[in-house]
Tab-separated table of C-alpha atoms in Angstrom:
chain	number	residue	atom	x	y	z
A	1	UNK	CA	23.809	-9.149	56.610
A	2	UNK	CA	26.711	-7.598	57.821
A	3	UNK	CA	26.798	-3.778	57.244
A	4	UNK	CA	29.543	-1.248	58.096
A	5	UNK	CA	28.616	2.238	56.852
A	6	UNK	CA	31.564	4.696	57.419
A	7	UNK	CA	31.091	8.498	57.795
A	8	UNK	CA	32.805	11.657	58.653
A	9	UNK	CA	35.371	11.914	55.482
A	10	UNK	CA	36.281	15.350	53.965
A	11	UNK	CA	38.599	18.065	53.267
A	12	UNK	CA	40.932	18.964	55.715
A	13	UNK	CA	44.178	21.214	56.164
A	14	UNK	CA	47.129	20.005	57.071
A	15	UNK	CA	47.556	20.111	61.123
A	16	UNK	CA	43.664	19.953	61.492
A	17	UNK	CA	41.154	17.313	62.958
A	18	UNK	CA	38.676	14.762	61.783
A	19	UNK	CA	36.604	11.982	63.079
A	20	UNK	CA	35.709	9.259	61.078
A	21	UNK	CA	32.547	7.003	62.215
A	22	UNK	CA	31.539	3.505	61.270
A	23	UNK	CA	28.020	2.060	62.113
A	24	UNK	CA	28.120	-1.601	62.149
A	25	UNK	CA	24.550	-4.107	62.032
A	26	UNK	CA	23.983	-7.419	60.806
A	27	UNK	CA	26.455	-8.928	63.482
A	28	UNK	CA	26.879	-9.564	67.607
A	29	UNK	CA	28.956	-6.337	67.454
A	30	UNK	CA	29.954	-6.726	71.121
A	31	UNK	CA	32.100	-10.269	69.923
A	32	UNK	CA	34.363	-8.813	67.334
A	33	UNK	CA	37.866	-6.669	66.907
A	34	UNK	CA	37.049	-3.826	64.706
A	35	UNK	CA	39.833	-2.281	62.486
A	36	UNK	CA	40.534	0.802	60.085
A	37	UNK	CA	42.687	0.122	57.195
A	38	UNK	CA	43.226	3.362	54.330
A	39	UNK	CA	44.050	3.315	51.087
A	40	UNK	CA	45.823	6.405	49.506
A	41	UNK	CA	44.534	7.349	45.807
A	42	UNK	CA	45.730	4.812	43.527
A	43	UNK	CA	47.681	2.931	46.397
A	44	UNK	CA	47.348	-0.319	48.369
A	45	UNK	CA	45.683	-1.587	51.248
A	46	UNK	CA	47.488	0.093	54.788
A	47	UNK	CA	46.411	-1.514	58.291
A	48	UNK	CA	45.755	1.488	60.561
A	49	UNK	CA	44.095	0.645	64.057
A	50	UNK	CA	41.992	-1.942	65.414
A	51	UNK	CA	40.154	-2.261	69.016
A	52	UNK	CA	39.230	-5.007	70.801
A	53	UNK	CA	35.757	-5.832	71.665
A	54	UNK	CA	35.639	-4.068	75.054
A	55	UNK	CA	37.427	-1.014	74.208
A	56	UNK	CA	39.987	-1.751	76.141
A	57	UNK	CA	43.112	-2.328	73.904
A	58	UNK	CA	44.164	-0.610	70.649
A	59	UNK	CA	46.953	-1.124	68.198
A	60	UNK	CA	48.010	1.638	65.854
A	61	UNK	CA	50.543	1.450	62.810
A	62	UNK	CA	53.818	3.618	64.014
A	63	UNK	CA	52.954	6.068	61.414
A	64	UNK	CA	49.550	7.165	63.111
A	65	UNK	CA	50.787	6.656	66.827
A	66	UNK	CA	50.280	9.805	68.777
A	67	UNK	CA	47.934	11.640	66.465
A	68	UNK	CA	45.212	9.008	65.809
A	69	UNK	CA	42.738	7.481	68.697
A	70	UNK	CA	40.705	4.570	67.885
A	71	UNK	CA	37.380	4.104	70.125
A	72	UNK	CA	33.921	2.019	70.133
A	73	UNK	CA	30.447	2.465	71.843
A	74	UNK	CA	29.029	-0.940	71.814
A	75	UNK	CA	25.788	0.784	73.069
A	76	UNK	CA	25.925	1.704	69.612
A	77	UNK	CA	27.553	-0.768	67.375
A	78	UNK	CA	30.193	2.240	66.255
A	79	UNK	CA	33.644	2.533	65.999
A	80	UNK	CA	35.261	5.964	65.443
A	81	UNK	CA	38.633	7.009	64.729
A	82	UNK	CA	39.757	10.635	65.964
A	83	UNK	CA	42.575	11.926	63.526
A	84	UNK	CA	44.576	15.024	64.436
A	85	UNK	CA	47.368	16.692	63.659
A	86	UNK	CA	46.750	15.582	60.117
A	87	UNK	CA	49.411	15.521	57.447
A	88	UNK	CA	49.185	15.507	53.299
A	89	UNK	CA	50.122	11.625	53.700
A	90	UNK	CA	47.068	10.557	55.386
A	91	UNK	CA	45.037	11.349	52.572
A	92	UNK	CA	43.006	7.943	51.406
A	93	UNK	CA	40.030	6.139	51.588
A	94	UNK	CA	39.081	4.850	54.869
A	95	UNK	CA	37.597	1.565	55.444
A	96	UNK	CA	36.070	-0.279	58.683
A	97	UNK	CA	36.552	-3.593	58.764
A	98	UNK	CA	34.989	-6.346	60.809
A	99	UNK	CA	37.480	-8.654	62.989
A	100	UNK	CA	40.912	-8.884	62.745
A	101	UNK	CA	40.828	-10.810	59.521
A	102	UNK	CA	39.373	-8.166	57.210
A	103	UNK	CA	35.779	-10.446	57.280
A	104	UNK	CA	33.796	-7.724	55.897
A	105	UNK	CA	34.482	-3.818	54.904
A	106	UNK	CA	32.538	-0.648	54.301
A	107	UNK	CA	32.353	1.325	51.232
A	108	UNK	CA	34.994	3.721	52.618
A	109	UNK	CA	35.050	7.563	53.282
A	110	UNK	CA	37.294	9.805	51.564
A	111	UNK	CA	39.790	11.695	53.594
A	112	UNK	CA	41.747	14.802	52.029
A	113	UNK	CA	44.203	16.605	53.650
A	114	UNK	CA	45.174	19.786	51.708
A	115	UNK	CA	45.327	23.433	52.165
B	1	UNK	CA	57.060	-5.543	60.774
B	2	UNK	CA	56.428	-8.799	58.327
B	3	UNK	CA	57.223	-7.805	55.399
B	4	UNK	CA	54.362	-8.788	52.518
B	5	UNK	CA	55.758	-9.421	48.876
B	6	UNK	CA	53.925	-10.672	45.441
B	7	UNK	CA	54.746	-11.723	42.090
B	8	UNK	CA	53.806	-10.844	39.912
B	9	UNK	CA	52.319	-7.273	40.268
B	10	UNK	CA	50.678	-7.334	37.143
B	11	UNK	CA	48.929	-10.397	35.332
B	12	UNK	CA	47.186	-9.899	32.103
B	13	UNK	CA	45.298	-13.163	31.735
B	14	UNK	CA	43.312	-14.975	29.055
B	15	UNK	CA	39.664	-15.946	29.759
B	16	UNK	CA	38.984	-19.384	30.629
B	17	UNK	CA	42.574	-20.077	31.724
B	18	UNK	CA	44.331	-20.291	34.758
B	19	UNK	CA	46.479	-17.656	36.920
B	20	UNK	CA	48.487	-17.444	39.889
B	21	UNK	CA	49.519	-15.172	42.510
B	22	UNK	CA	52.796	-15.706	44.536
B	23	UNK	CA	52.716	-14.305	47.947
B	24	UNK	CA	55.864	-14.659	50.168
B	25	UNK	CA	56.433	-12.821	53.629
B	26	UNK	CA	60.099	-11.835	55.223
B	27	UNK	CA	59.217	-14.358	58.603
B	28	UNK	CA	57.279	-17.587	58.765
B	29	UNK	CA	53.163	-17.038	59.423
B	30	UNK	CA	53.081	-19.832	61.683
B	31	UNK	CA	51.404	-18.255	64.827
B	32	UNK	CA	52.535	-19.861	68.247
B	33	UNK	CA	48.636	-21.664	68.250
B	34	UNK	CA	50.266	-23.651	64.929
B	35	UNK	CA	47.821	-21.880	62.778
B	36	UNK	CA	48.925	-20.235	59.749
B	37	UNK	CA	46.917	-15.962	59.571
B	38	UNK	CA	47.537	-15.689	55.708
B	39	UNK	CA	44.340	-14.121	53.909
B	40	UNK	CA	43.688	-13.178	49.926
B	41	UNK	CA	41.462	-10.013	48.703
B	42	UNK	CA	40.129	-9.195	45.738
B	43	UNK	CA	39.624	-5.235	44.888
B	44	UNK	CA	37.390	-4.976	41.819
B	45	UNK	CA	37.396	-1.462	40.257
B	46	UNK	CA	35.553	1.209	42.275
B	47	UNK	CA	35.246	-1.158	44.838
B	48	UNK	CA	35.969	-2.180	48.342
B	49	UNK	CA	38.232	-5.096	49.169
B	50	UNK	CA	36.492	-8.368	49.889
B	51	UNK	CA	38.079	-11.526	51.660
B	52	UNK	CA	38.104	-14.319	49.285
B	53	UNK	CA	40.327	-16.944	51.115
B	54	UNK	CA	41.552	-17.193	55.099
B	55	UNK	CA	43.768	-18.811	56.807
B	56	UNK	CA	45.566	-20.084	53.485
B	57	UNK	CA	43.282	-21.945	51.966
B	58	UNK	CA	39.460	-21.650	53.606
B	59	UNK	CA	37.611	-20.058	51.035
B	60	UNK	CA	34.690	-17.516	52.050
B	61	UNK	CA	30.929	-17.782	51.937
B	62	UNK	CA	30.097	-17.053	48.283
B	63	UNK	CA	33.610	-17.691	46.849
B	64	UNK	CA	33.819	-19.524	43.834
B	65	UNK	CA	35.179	-23.006	44.035
B	66	UNK	CA	37.582	-21.556	41.155
B	67	UNK	CA	39.726	-19.609	43.758
B	68	UNK	CA	41.907	-21.587	46.016
B	69	UNK	CA	44.802	-21.030	48.296
B	70	UNK	CA	47.736	-23.091	49.464
B	71	UNK	CA	51.085	-22.634	50.757
B	72	UNK	CA	52.827	-22.464	54.491
B	73	UNK	CA	55.937	-20.785	56.080
B	74	UNK	CA	56.780	-17.925	53.876
B	75	UNK	CA	55.409	-19.204	50.597
B	76	UNK	CA	51.693	-18.910	49.581
B	77	UNK	CA	49.832	-19.027	45.999
B	78	UNK	CA	46.124	-18.050	45.093
B	79	UNK	CA	45.091	-19.641	41.875
B	80	UNK	CA	42.355	-19.303	39.742
B	81	UNK	CA	41.359	-22.185	38.134
B	82	UNK	CA	39.507	-20.786	35.155
B	83	UNK	CA	39.771	-17.177	34.654
B	84	UNK	CA	36.526	-14.852	34.123
B	85	UNK	CA	35.674	-11.422	33.408
B	86	UNK	CA	34.521	-10.687	36.972
B	87	UNK	CA	37.666	-11.236	38.434
B	88	UNK	CA	39.303	-8.491	37.180
B	89	UNK	CA	40.539	-6.278	39.806
B	90	UNK	CA	43.625	-6.085	42.224
B	91	UNK	CA	44.307	-9.054	44.727
B	92	UNK	CA	46.306	-8.401	47.965
B	93	UNK	CA	47.618	-10.792	50.670
B	94	UNK	CA	47.619	-10.031	54.275
B	95	UNK	CA	49.306	-11.588	57.123
B	96	UNK	CA	47.399	-11.473	61.064
B	97	UNK	CA	49.705	-13.522	62.422
B	98	UNK	CA	52.958	-11.227	64.091
B	99	UNK	CA	50.985	-8.156	65.026
B	100	UNK	CA	50.783	-4.808	65.364
B	101	UNK	CA	50.803	-4.064	62.656
B	102	UNK	CA	48.774	-6.275	60.267
B	103	UNK	CA	50.399	-5.725	56.744
B	104	UNK	CA	49.573	-6.229	52.943
B	105	UNK	CA	51.155	-7.273	50.181
B	106	UNK	CA	51.705	-4.449	47.121
B	107	UNK	CA	48.542	-6.142	44.877
B	108	UNK	CA	48.519	-7.648	42.063
B	109	UNK	CA	46.624	-6.097	39.176
B	110	UNK	CA	44.988	-9.051	37.116
B	111	UNK	CA	43.213	-7.651	34.014
B	112	UNK	CA	42.178	-9.680	30.589
B	113	UNK	CA	44.414	-10.015	27.882
């Protein structure tokens, strides 16, 4: 069974940083792109970033370019999202997803950016 | 970026009756490889999204066959043949043909009349 478990969310002040983690299991991690998708409170879904199987290609939505960095550790079956220069509009539940087509989703981790 | 629109945004339905959600894209979702990468997701209240349909019409494992997807080019439809109480939630379409970024529709909220 595919499992994706996010962690690392919390309350952070504007301009601050946070690092999210996603631990994956139940599938051959090294064969899949992985993505982060977020959902602001009461709003819809927004794709944030993805990373290829080897960790050599990363793509981002324009609103986070230069502030967020996606990475992965294939030895630990994990992906990460380093979020810097956080803004109020980054407040959301952040989901880790398997593949580029949203095959499976984690339970999400809430990031709140507020003073 | 490809803009996805959905209609209606709110859909009150009667149990046992059919329901249909439309999704349109600002440009054709036919990929250069000939495939069309349009997916449908359901998000039940308080839950994470789960995929129902991929590549327009392929139902995911465990998804009831009352859900079906169709369409081509820029126009797509998700149909529920007979709505059940567990179908309440928000349904999203998502294109993964032209990226980055992948883009979602705004969502259609389905509830019971």
